[in-house]
mmCIF file of C-alpha atoms in Angstrom:
data_model
loop_
_atom_site.group_PDB
_atom_site.id
_atom_site.type_symbol
_atom_site.label_atom_id
_atom_site.label_comp_id
_atom_site.label_asym_id
_atom_site.label_seq_id
_atom_site.Cartn_x
_atom_site.Cartn_y
_atom_site.Cartn_z
ATOM 1 C CA MET A 16 7.200 -24.813 41.921
ATOM 2 C CA LYS A 17 8.468 -25.267 45.619
ATOM 3 C CA LYS A 18 8.320 -21.803 46.741
ATOM 4 C CA ASP A 19 10.852 -22.409 50.017
ATOM 5 C CA LYS A 20 13.702 -24.003 48.204
ATOM 6 C CA LYS A 21 16.406 -21.797 47.030
ATOM 7 C CA MET A 22 18.248 -22.155 44.103
ATOM 8 C CA THR A 23 22.199 -22.936 44.678
ATOM 9 C CA LEU A 24 23.758 -22.827 41.607
ATOM 10 C CA THR A 25 27.029 -25.385 41.875
ATOM 11 C CA LEU A 26 29.210 -23.708 39.132
ATOM 12 C CA PRO A 27 30.234 -20.157 39.240
ATOM 13 C CA ALA A 28 27.305 -18.004 37.653
ATOM 14 C CA GLU A 29 29.861 -15.687 35.462
ATOM 15 C CA GLU A 30 29.284 -16.510 32.064
ATOM 16 C CA LEU A 31 32.101 -15.996 29.606
ATOM 17 C CA MET A 32 30.509 -17.673 26.419
ATOM 18 C CA SER A 33 27.811 -16.190 24.673
ATOM 19 C CA PRO A 34 25.033 -18.126 22.624
ATOM 20 C CA GLY A 35 25.209 -17.818 18.740
ATOM 21 C CA HIS A 36 28.150 -20.037 18.271
ATOM 22 C CA LEU A 37 28.460 -22.450 15.524
ATOM 23 C CA ALA A 38 28.858 -25.764 17.460
ATOM 24 C CA CYS A 39 26.681 -28.812 16.335
ATOM 25 C CA GLN A 40 23.506 -29.648 18.484
ATOM 26 C CA GLY A 41 24.763 -31.363 21.817
ATOM 27 C CA CYS A 42 28.422 -30.720 21.214
ATOM 28 C CA GLY A 43 30.701 -31.750 24.188
ATOM 29 C CA ALA A 44 33.417 -29.151 23.295
ATOM 30 C CA THR A 45 31.558 -26.282 23.954
ATOM 31 C CA LEU A 46 30.496 -27.479 27.717
ATOM 32 C CA ALA A 47 34.115 -27.937 28.293
ATOM 33 C CA MET A 48 35.202 -24.427 27.013
ATOM 34 C CA ARG A 49 32.146 -22.993 28.907
ATOM 35 C CA TYR A 50 33.351 -24.853 32.299
ATOM 36 C CA MET A 51 36.979 -23.839 31.783
ATOM 37 C CA LEU A 52 36.210 -20.085 31.442
ATOM 38 C CA LYS A 53 33.839 -20.235 34.368
ATOM 39 C CA ALA A 54 36.978 -21.679 36.381
ATOM 40 C CA LEU A 55 39.667 -19.233 35.106
ATOM 41 C CA GLY A 56 37.716 -15.899 34.478
ATOM 42 C CA GLN A 57 38.149 -13.188 31.964
ATOM 43 C CA ARG A 58 42.238 -12.754 32.589
ATOM 44 C CA THR A 59 43.044 -15.603 30.277
ATOM 45 C CA VAL A 60 44.505 -15.887 26.471
ATOM 46 C CA LEU A 61 43.119 -18.770 24.585
ATOM 47 C CA CYS A 62 45.652 -20.286 22.058
ATOM 48 C CA ILE A 63 43.550 -22.664 19.628
ATOM 49 C CA PRO A 64 44.991 -24.366 16.730
ATOM 50 C CA ALA A 65 42.971 -26.107 13.828
ATOM 51 C CA CYS A 66 40.447 -28.017 15.573
ATOM 52 C CA CYS A 67 36.397 -27.880 16.041
ATOM 53 C CA TRP A 68 37.016 -24.504 18.102
ATOM 54 C CA ALA A 69 38.582 -22.696 15.386
ATOM 55 C CA VAL A 70 35.282 -22.731 13.741
ATOM 56 C CA ILE A 71 32.962 -22.768 16.776
ATOM 57 C CA ASP A 72 34.154 -19.568 17.610
ATOM 58 C CA GLY A 73 32.612 -17.866 14.739
ATOM 59 C CA PRO A 74 34.122 -15.930 11.693
ATOM 60 C CA TYR A 75 36.505 -13.032 11.943
ATOM 61 C CA PRO A 76 36.097 -10.290 13.606
ATOM 62 C CA TYR A 77 32.920 -12.062 15.556
ATOM 63 C CA SER A 78 33.632 -14.238 18.470
ATOM 64 C CA CYS A 79 31.526 -16.014 21.207
ATOM 65 C CA LEU A 80 34.135 -15.911 23.853
ATOM 66 C CA ASP A 81 34.672 -12.831 26.117
ATOM 67 C CA ALA A 82 38.687 -13.679 26.020
ATOM 68 C CA PRO A 83 41.259 -13.046 23.498
ATOM 69 C CA ILE A 84 42.000 -16.056 21.214
ATOM 70 C CA TYR A 85 45.200 -16.726 19.067
ATOM 71 C CA HIS A 86 44.561 -18.800 16.349
ATOM 72 C CA CYS A 87 47.514 -20.614 15.363
ATOM 73 C CA ALA A 88 49.047 -23.688 13.098
ATOM 74 C CA PHE A 89 48.027 -27.002 13.536
ATOM 75 C CA GLU A 90 51.210 -28.068 15.274
ATOM 76 C CA THR A 91 51.901 -25.129 17.164
ATOM 77 C CA ALA A 92 49.445 -24.785 20.215
ATOM 78 C CA ALA A 93 51.933 -25.493 23.042
ATOM 79 C CA SER A 94 54.771 -23.646 21.542
ATOM 80 C CA THR A 95 52.452 -20.553 20.658
ATOM 81 C CA ALA A 96 51.164 -20.506 24.195
ATOM 82 C CA THR A 97 54.638 -20.553 25.466
ATOM 83 C CA GLY A 98 55.656 -17.549 23.311
ATOM 84 C CA VAL A 99 52.505 -15.620 24.317
ATOM 85 C CA LYS A 100 53.313 -16.089 27.874
ATOM 86 C CA ALA A 101 57.025 -15.047 27.493
ATOM 87 C CA GLY A 102 55.784 -12.036 25.750
ATOM 88 C CA LEU A 103 53.080 -11.203 28.782
ATOM 89 C CA GLU A 104 55.997 -11.649 31.256
ATOM 90 C CA MET A 105 58.177 -9.387 29.392
ATOM 91 C CA THR A 106 55.513 -6.592 29.639
ATOM 92 C CA GLY A 107 55.379 -7.438 33.295
ATOM 93 C CA ASP A 108 52.019 -8.979 33.300
ATOM 94 C CA THR A 109 52.199 -12.208 35.755
ATOM 95 C CA GLU A 110 48.600 -12.635 36.444
ATOM 96 C CA THR A 111 47.176 -13.823 33.060
ATOM 97 C CA THR A 112 46.746 -17.223 32.534
ATOM 98 C CA VAL A 113 47.729 -18.702 29.255
ATOM 99 C CA VAL A 114 45.854 -21.710 27.706
ATOM 100 C CA ALA A 115 46.519 -24.006 24.913
ATOM 101 C CA TRP A 116 43.093 -25.222 23.862
ATOM 102 C CA ALA A 117 43.300 -28.279 21.371
ATOM 103 C CA GLY A 118 41.419 -31.257 20.021
ATOM 104 C CA ASP A 119 42.626 -34.838 20.436
ATOM 105 C CA GLY A 120 44.180 -34.448 16.576
ATOM 106 C CA GLY A 121 46.242 -31.292 17.649
ATOM 107 C CA THR A 122 47.361 -33.126 20.867
ATOM 108 C CA PHE A 123 47.997 -36.866 20.399
ATOM 109 C CA ASP A 124 49.102 -36.539 16.722
ATOM 110 C CA ILE A 125 50.241 -33.093 15.124
ATOM 111 C CA GLY A 126 50.747 -31.065 18.114
ATOM 112 C CA ILE A 127 52.962 -33.748 20.483
ATOM 113 C CA GLN A 128 56.134 -32.627 19.595
ATOM 114 C CA ALA A 129 55.535 -28.981 20.433
ATOM 115 C CA LEU A 130 53.696 -30.127 23.586
ATOM 116 C CA SER A 131 56.691 -32.294 24.664
ATOM 117 C CA GLY A 132 58.748 -29.560 24.096
ATOM 118 C CA ALA A 133 56.874 -27.219 26.423
ATOM 119 C CA ALA A 134 56.467 -29.786 29.052
ATOM 120 C CA GLU A 135 60.264 -30.660 29.002
ATOM 121 C CA ARG A 136 60.901 -26.889 29.370
ATOM 122 C CA ASN A 137 58.090 -26.745 31.865
ATOM 123 C CA ASP A 138 56.576 -23.521 30.609
ATOM 124 C CA ASP A 139 53.957 -21.888 32.560
ATOM 125 C CA ILE A 140 50.850 -22.992 30.595
ATOM 126 C CA ILE A 141 47.769 -24.715 30.782
ATOM 127 C CA TYR A 142 47.350 -27.212 27.970
ATOM 128 C CA VAL A 143 43.590 -28.544 27.511
ATOM 129 C CA CYS A 144 42.875 -31.312 25.172
ATOM 130 C CA TYR A 145 39.235 -31.922 24.478
ATOM 131 C CA ASP A 146 39.226 -35.525 23.338
ATOM 132 C CA ASN A 147 36.357 -36.338 20.729
ATOM 133 C CA GLU A 148 38.223 -39.335 19.454
ATOM 134 C CA ALA A 149 38.732 -38.522 16.010
ATOM 135 C CA TYR A 150 39.274 -35.130 13.563
ATOM 136 C CA MET A 151 35.672 -34.333 13.882
ATOM 137 C CA ASN A 152 36.298 -30.956 12.074
ATOM 138 C CA THR A 153 37.812 -32.029 9.108
ATOM 139 C CA GLY A 154 35.089 -34.782 8.503
ATOM 140 C CA ILE A 155 35.682 -37.685 11.003
ATOM 141 C CA GLN A 156 39.029 -39.094 10.312
ATOM 142 C CA ARG A 157 40.961 -41.506 12.416
ATOM 143 C CA SER A 158 43.490 -40.139 14.814
ATOM 144 C CA SER A 159 45.364 -41.935 17.435
ATOM 145 C CA ALA A 160 43.025 -41.295 20.204
ATOM 146 C CA THR A 161 40.221 -43.292 18.409
ATOM 147 C CA PRO A 162 39.474 -46.221 20.266
ATOM 148 C CA TYR A 163 39.598 -49.854 19.245
ATOM 149 C CA GLY A 164 36.608 -50.746 16.976
ATOM 150 C CA ALA A 165 35.448 -47.724 16.278
ATOM 151 C CA TRP A 166 34.338 -46.517 12.720
ATOM 152 C CA THR A 167 35.684 -43.447 10.909
ATOM 153 C CA THR A 168 35.468 -42.180 7.333
ATOM 154 C CA THR A 169 39.221 -43.749 7.136
ATOM 155 C CA THR A 170 38.424 -46.700 8.823
ATOM 156 C CA PRO A 171 35.218 -48.077 7.541
ATOM 157 C CA VAL A 172 33.294 -51.007 9.185
ATOM 158 C CA LYS A 173 35.334 -53.614 7.012
ATOM 159 C CA HIS A 174 38.670 -52.488 8.366
ATOM 160 C CA PHE A 175 37.570 -50.351 11.449
ATOM 161 C CA LYS A 176 40.500 -49.580 13.892
ATOM 162 C CA ASP A 177 42.017 -52.378 15.363
ATOM 163 C CA ARG A 178 44.608 -50.724 17.825
ATOM 164 C CA PRO A 179 43.894 -49.188 21.277
ATOM 165 C CA LYS A 180 43.814 -45.429 21.968
ATOM 166 C CA LYS A 181 47.098 -43.915 22.625
ATOM 167 C CA ASP A 182 47.611 -43.258 26.406
ATOM 168 C CA ILE A 183 48.496 -39.494 26.442
ATOM 169 C CA VAL A 184 48.063 -38.962 30.298
ATOM 170 C CA ALA A 185 51.036 -41.797 30.673
ATOM 171 C CA ILE A 186 53.064 -39.785 28.108
ATOM 172 C CA MET A 187 52.377 -36.511 29.886
ATOM 173 C CA ALA A 188 53.345 -38.133 33.459
ATOM 174 C CA ALA A 189 56.636 -39.329 31.678
ATOM 175 C CA HIS A 190 57.404 -35.750 31.577
ATOM 176 C CA ARG A 191 57.152 -34.943 35.257
ATOM 177 C CA ILE A 192 54.975 -31.932 34.953
ATOM 178 C CA PRO A 193 53.438 -30.247 38.195
ATOM 179 C CA TYR A 194 50.166 -31.323 37.285
ATOM 180 C CA ILE A 195 48.248 -33.660 34.967
ATOM 181 C CA ALA A 196 44.110 -34.149 35.185
ATOM 182 C CA THR A 197 41.547 -35.878 33.290
ATOM 183 C CA ALA A 198 38.193 -34.242 33.443
ATOM 184 C CA SER A 199 34.665 -34.933 31.726
ATOM 185 C CA VAL A 200 31.833 -32.784 30.760
ATOM 186 C CA SER A 201 29.518 -34.663 32.751
ATOM 187 C CA HIS A 202 31.040 -33.567 35.997
ATOM 188 C CA PRO A 203 31.319 -29.874 35.911
ATOM 189 C CA GLU A 204 31.839 -29.354 39.304
ATOM 190 C CA ASP A 205 35.112 -31.727 39.646
ATOM 191 C CA PHE A 206 36.262 -29.853 36.041
ATOM 192 C CA VAL A 207 36.072 -26.598 37.609
ATOM 193 C CA LYS A 208 37.902 -27.809 41.138
ATOM 194 C CA LYS A 209 40.614 -28.925 39.274
ATOM 195 C CA MET A 210 40.834 -25.869 36.984
ATOM 196 C CA LYS A 211 41.114 -23.735 39.638
ATOM 197 C CA LYS A 212 43.665 -25.756 41.505
ATOM 198 C CA ALA A 213 45.769 -25.989 38.136
ATOM 199 C CA LYS A 214 45.521 -22.107 37.954
ATOM 200 C CA ALA A 215 47.014 -21.582 41.166
ATOM 201 C CA ILE A 216 50.106 -23.974 40.194
ATOM 202 C CA LYS A 217 53.179 -22.791 37.921
ATOM 203 C CA GLY A 218 54.491 -24.872 35.467
ATOM 204 C CA THR A 219 53.132 -26.996 32.644
ATOM 205 C CA ARG A 220 49.453 -28.205 33.518
ATOM 206 C CA PHE A 221 47.919 -30.737 31.253
ATOM 207 C CA PHE A 222 44.099 -31.400 30.954
ATOM 208 C CA HIS A 223 42.532 -34.340 29.306
ATOM 209 C CA VAL A 224 38.729 -33.657 28.863
ATOM 210 C CA PHE A 225 36.350 -36.052 27.415
ATOM 211 C CA ALA A 226 34.245 -34.269 25.041
ATOM 212 C CA PRO A 227 31.548 -36.430 23.255
ATOM 213 C CA CYS A 228 30.530 -35.554 19.758
ATOM 214 C CA PRO A 229 27.151 -36.585 18.270
ATOM 215 C CA THR A 230 27.992 -35.985 15.009
ATOM 216 C CA GLY A 231 31.116 -38.055 14.798
ATOM 217 C CA TRP A 232 29.769 -40.877 17.105
ATOM 218 C CA LYS A 233 26.678 -41.073 15.505
ATOM 219 C CA SER A 234 24.933 -40.597 18.927
ATOM 220 C CA ARG A 235 21.839 -38.970 19.730
ATOM 221 C CA PRO A 236 22.335 -35.352 20.502
ATOM 222 C CA ASP A 237 20.512 -35.559 24.046
ATOM 223 C CA ASP A 238 23.042 -38.284 24.989
ATOM 224 C CA SER A 239 26.146 -36.538 24.830
ATOM 225 C CA VAL A 240 26.153 -35.810 28.675
ATOM 226 C CA LYS A 241 24.941 -39.500 29.372
ATOM 227 C CA LEU A 242 27.691 -40.823 27.284
ATOM 228 C CA ALA A 243 30.281 -38.915 29.184
ATOM 229 C CA ARG A 244 28.762 -39.893 32.402
ATOM 230 C CA LEU A 245 28.690 -43.553 31.500
ATOM 231 C CA ALA A 246 32.406 -43.142 30.160
ATOM 232 C CA VAL A 247 33.344 -42.262 33.599
ATOM 233 C CA GLN A 248 31.065 -44.879 35.502
ATOM 234 C CA ASN A 249 32.635 -47.951 33.606
ATOM 235 C CA ALA A 250 36.105 -46.797 33.716
ATOM 236 C CA TYR A 251 36.659 -46.292 29.930
ATOM 237 C CA PHE A 252 37.630 -42.555 31.048
ATOM 238 C CA PRO A 253 38.552 -42.455 34.801
ATOM 239 C CA LEU A 254 38.903 -38.921 36.462
ATOM 240 C CA PHE A 255 42.164 -38.855 38.329
ATOM 241 C CA GLU A 256 44.968 -36.360 38.973
ATOM 242 C CA ILE A 257 48.644 -36.822 38.612
ATOM 243 C CA GLU A 258 51.051 -34.264 40.418
ATOM 244 C CA ASP A 259 54.662 -34.272 39.843
ATOM 245 C CA GLY A 260 54.471 -37.250 37.598
ATOM 246 C CA GLU A 261 54.187 -39.775 40.415
ATOM 247 C CA LYS A 262 51.277 -39.062 42.865
ATOM 248 C CA VAL A 263 47.975 -40.226 41.430
ATOM 249 C CA THR A 264 44.860 -39.400 42.913
ATOM 250 C CA ILE A 265 41.636 -40.964 41.604
ATOM 251 C CA ASN A 266 38.917 -38.631 41.963
ATOM 252 C CA LEU A 267 35.815 -40.876 41.496
ATOM 253 C CA LYS A 268 36.628 -44.297 43.304
ATOM 254 C CA LEU A 269 34.388 -46.570 41.570
ATOM 255 C CA LYS A 270 32.811 -49.206 43.800
ATOM 256 C CA GLU A 271 30.934 -51.168 41.105
ATOM 257 C CA LYS A 272 31.989 -50.506 37.376
ATOM 258 C CA LYS A 273 28.866 -50.501 34.791
ATOM 259 C CA PRO A 274 29.604 -52.614 31.761
ATOM 260 C CA VAL A 275 31.132 -50.958 28.804
ATOM 261 C CA ALA A 276 28.351 -52.395 26.526
ATOM 262 C CA ASP A 277 25.900 -50.004 27.786
ATOM 263 C CA TYR A 278 28.053 -47.259 26.626
ATOM 264 C CA ILE A 279 29.078 -48.920 23.205
ATOM 265 C CA ARG A 280 25.314 -49.658 22.143
ATOM 266 C CA LEU A 281 24.545 -45.863 22.464
ATOM 267 C CA GLN A 282 26.808 -44.929 19.608
ATOM 268 C CA GLY A 283 26.277 -45.552 15.849
ATOM 269 C CA ARG A 284 30.155 -45.833 15.392
ATOM 270 C CA PHE A 285 30.328 -49.305 17.099
ATOM 271 C CA ARG A 286 27.354 -50.758 15.655
ATOM 272 C CA HIS A 287 29.314 -53.224 13.685
ATOM 273 C CA LEU A 288 31.028 -54.976 16.847
ATOM 274 C CA SER A 289 29.931 -58.330 17.737
ATOM 275 C CA GLU A 290 29.771 -59.481 21.542
ATOM 276 C CA ALA A 291 33.239 -60.944 21.038
ATOM 277 C CA HIS A 292 34.711 -57.321 20.119
ATOM 278 C CA ILE A 293 32.825 -55.592 23.311
ATOM 279 C CA ALA A 294 34.512 -58.374 25.347
ATOM 280 C CA ALA A 295 37.742 -57.595 24.097
ATOM 281 C CA ILE A 296 37.181 -53.830 24.900
ATOM 282 C CA GLN A 297 35.915 -54.729 28.418
ATOM 283 C CA ASP A 298 38.692 -56.711 29.095
ATOM 284 C CA GLU A 299 41.092 -53.749 28.269
ATOM 285 C CA VAL A 300 39.488 -51.293 30.172
ATOM 286 C CA ASP A 301 39.494 -53.757 33.334
ATOM 287 C CA ALA A 302 43.222 -53.900 32.517
ATOM 288 C CA ARG A 303 43.532 -50.233 32.219
ATOM 289 C CA TRP A 304 41.549 -49.511 35.438
ATOM 290 C CA ALA A 305 43.333 -52.370 37.534
ATOM 291 C CA ARG A 306 47.158 -50.396 36.096
ATOM 292 C CA LEU A 307 45.579 -47.133 37.662
ATOM 293 C CA LEU A 308 44.492 -48.773 41.003
ATOM 294 C CA LYS A 309 47.897 -50.337 41.109
ATOM 295 C CA SER A 310 49.654 -46.777 40.667
ATOM 296 C CA CYS A 311 48.132 -45.002 43.492
ATOM 297 C CA MET B 1 18.875 -11.046 28.638
ATOM 298 C CA LYS B 2 17.575 -8.396 26.155
ATOM 299 C CA GLU B 3 20.577 -6.391 26.010
ATOM 300 C CA LYS B 4 22.712 -9.290 25.212
ATOM 301 C CA LYS B 5 21.546 -9.206 21.781
ATOM 302 C CA ALA B 6 23.798 -7.650 19.019
ATOM 303 C CA LYS B 7 23.532 -6.516 15.338
ATOM 304 C CA ARG B 8 25.634 -7.939 13.018
ATOM 305 C CA ILE B 9 28.146 -5.191 12.202
ATOM 306 C CA VAL B 10 28.986 -5.306 8.429
ATOM 307 C CA TYR B 11 32.296 -4.113 7.086
ATOM 308 C CA ARG B 12 32.233 -2.519 3.529
ATOM 309 C CA SER B 13 35.759 -3.096 2.867
ATOM 310 C CA GLU B 14 38.876 -4.793 4.169
ATOM 311 C CA ARG B 15 40.050 -1.479 5.592
ATOM 312 C CA GLU B 16 37.641 -1.089 7.814
ATOM 313 C CA MET B 17 38.066 -4.289 9.305
ATOM 314 C CA PRO B 18 39.391 -4.089 13.010
ATOM 315 C CA LEU B 19 42.776 -5.601 13.690
ATOM 316 C CA MET B 20 41.450 -7.467 16.690
ATOM 317 C CA VAL B 21 38.685 -9.785 16.940
ATOM 318 C CA ILE B 22 35.555 -8.211 18.651
ATOM 319 C CA SER B 23 34.864 -9.721 21.928
ATOM 320 C CA VAL B 24 32.170 -9.388 24.060
ATOM 321 C CA GLY B 25 29.313 -11.878 22.588
ATOM 322 C CA SER B 26 29.776 -10.364 19.095
ATOM 323 C CA GLN B 27 28.584 -13.565 17.692
ATOM 324 C CA THR B 28 25.015 -13.384 18.865
ATOM 325 C CA HIS B 29 23.760 -11.933 15.820
ATOM 326 C CA ASN B 30 23.906 -15.294 14.784
ATOM 327 C CA LEU B 31 20.553 -16.861 15.979
ATOM 328 C CA THR B 32 20.857 -20.532 15.891
ATOM 329 C CA GLY B 33 17.432 -21.055 16.899
ATOM 330 C CA ALA B 34 16.713 -21.636 13.111
ATOM 331 C CA TRP B 35 18.506 -24.854 13.469
ATOM 332 C CA ARG B 36 16.116 -26.434 15.694
ATOM 333 C CA ASN B 37 13.378 -29.161 15.006
ATOM 334 C CA ILE B 38 12.144 -30.011 18.617
ATOM 335 C CA ARG B 39 11.933 -27.247 21.192
ATOM 336 C CA PRO B 40 12.284 -27.675 25.099
ATOM 337 C CA GLU B 41 9.433 -26.574 27.095
ATOM 338 C CA ILE B 42 9.575 -26.222 30.767
ATOM 339 C CA ASP B 43 7.049 -27.199 33.121
ATOM 340 C CA LEU B 44 7.787 -24.765 36.304
ATOM 341 C CA GLU B 45 5.149 -26.137 38.680
ATOM 342 C CA LYS B 46 7.513 -29.487 38.750
ATOM 343 C CA CYS B 47 10.837 -27.568 38.612
ATOM 344 C CA LEU B 48 13.037 -28.533 41.542
ATOM 345 C CA LYS B 49 15.346 -25.520 41.330
ATOM 346 C CA CYS B 50 18.194 -27.512 40.815
ATOM 347 C CA GLY B 51 20.077 -25.555 37.976
ATOM 348 C CA ILE B 52 21.071 -28.552 35.987
ATOM 349 C CA CYS B 53 19.518 -27.625 32.756
ATOM 350 C CA TRP B 54 21.324 -24.446 33.037
ATOM 351 C CA LYS B 55 24.584 -26.254 34.012
ATOM 352 C CA PHE B 56 24.695 -28.705 31.104
ATOM 353 C CA CYS B 57 23.183 -26.378 28.234
ATOM 354 C CA PRO B 58 25.935 -26.150 25.739
ATOM 355 C CA GLU B 59 24.766 -22.761 24.191
ATOM 356 C CA PRO B 60 24.183 -21.567 26.680
ATOM 357 C CA ALA B 61 20.481 -20.840 26.117
ATOM 358 C CA ILE B 62 18.986 -21.411 29.414
ATOM 359 C CA GLU B 63 19.189 -18.429 32.130
ATOM 360 C CA ILE B 64 18.450 -18.446 35.516
ATOM 361 C CA VAL B 65 15.830 -15.533 36.012
ATOM 362 C CA ASP B 66 14.512 -14.853 39.429
ATOM 363 C CA GLU B 67 15.430 -18.378 40.422
ATOM 364 C CA ARG B 68 13.731 -20.047 37.421
ATOM 365 C CA PRO B 69 15.284 -21.367 34.280
ATOM 366 C CA VAL B 70 14.226 -19.451 31.196
ATOM 367 C CA VAL B 71 14.895 -20.945 27.667
ATOM 368 C CA ASP B 72 16.070 -18.345 25.200
ATOM 369 C CA TYR B 73 14.402 -19.602 21.886
ATOM 370 C CA ASP B 74 16.359 -17.385 19.705
ATOM 371 C CA TYR B 75 19.536 -19.501 20.330
ATOM 372 C CA CYS B 76 18.303 -23.071 21.685
ATOM 373 C CA LYS B 77 19.456 -25.508 18.867
ATOM 374 C CA GLY B 78 17.158 -28.138 20.396
ATOM 375 C CA CYS B 79 19.801 -30.654 21.369
ATOM 376 C CA GLY B 80 17.791 -31.984 24.325
ATOM 377 C CA ILE B 81 20.558 -32.174 26.938
ATOM 378 C CA CYS B 82 18.385 -30.494 29.278
ATOM 379 C CA ALA B 83 15.181 -32.811 28.936
ATOM 380 C CA GLU B 84 17.687 -35.699 29.329
ATOM 381 C CA GLU B 85 19.235 -34.452 32.325
ATOM 382 C CA CYS B 86 16.309 -33.129 34.463
ATOM 383 C CA PRO B 87 15.815 -34.984 37.218
ATOM 384 C CA ALA B 88 12.173 -33.803 37.652
ATOM 385 C CA LYS B 89 11.618 -34.710 34.107
ATOM 386 C CA CYS B 90 9.472 -31.453 33.819
ATOM 387 C CA ILE B 91 11.195 -30.507 30.481
ATOM 388 C CA VAL B 92 9.538 -31.952 27.315
ATOM 389 C CA MET B 93 10.918 -31.634 23.934
ATOM 390 C CA ALA B 94 7.852 -30.621 21.912
ATOM 391 C CA GLU B 95 7.552 -30.265 18.046
ATOM 392 C CA GLU B 96 8.504 -26.998 16.538
ATOM 393 C CA ARG B 97 5.676 -24.829 15.685
ATOM 394 C CA LYS B 98 5.991 -23.099 12.365
#
């Protein structure tokens, strides 16, 4: 080992997640939670609806997080967080950050009306959607976050999903909320920076976090971070932020995009796709990237 | 690292159960190291002290002790992200010993 070099950690050293949790090997959602708590600190209340994190956390009365958790019904993540925030304000506590932490099913499909309501009222909460692109907790069913061509247990290989992913960020931008950001577990410094920025803003703040799931994507557990990084580098999941629904800032400007095929071929859920299908996905990703570049 | 280990608190009846979830790592009684098939072994000679293995550990089972990464084998599930991400390739995933 080099003696002279000093170790510099790029993330806050404070650890608010303890080992012993029940996540699968190589879970991206645990990484997302770890980075978020590093950024927000201990004065945080989490409202978690039915999602992977409702299980990962551990059975009652045990918990692997050093922050209070409110387990709520599937569709009520945003409204529960609103209520918790209102309750805290009644007791005079304006410091504590209230976070609604939901998966893609609880955001894109089931929780969207509560989320839309909270965004319309501009309630002072942070809503984080960690996106693993299907209902992974209940057994890999299709959600509206599932991308084109993906296998799930409800979209088998013969009838794979033929519709693109719902653009949740555009939906949230249409609500004109103060802050929207996308983040990926492969870029934790960017994630922590955005989370700290969001903590200082008042109003509804929305995060779309890309969290690979080796179990549902049929990928190798050691490829989780690599997949997330490839998704950023080929503009499948670009990193950007939107302030007040208008001002778009792209955090990672790509000079040269990697081909989507590298990302697709690492995952078993896309194994049945032919070259023509992958070309269609590449076209869609290119169109989405061009649209994003035009908007800023 | 040692003081983190907790014993599982067992409640005999429902009445004894606390009204609030016990926080501060009460889940650490669950030794997830038993899930592992392959184990990461760090060659500290080649280590660059970048902290990337610590940064990307989803458990987190890698701790920085005296500027060196140390794997906590009680909790490491053997996902192999550290070996994949290490820029110096100083982490090897070896077959788990019985």
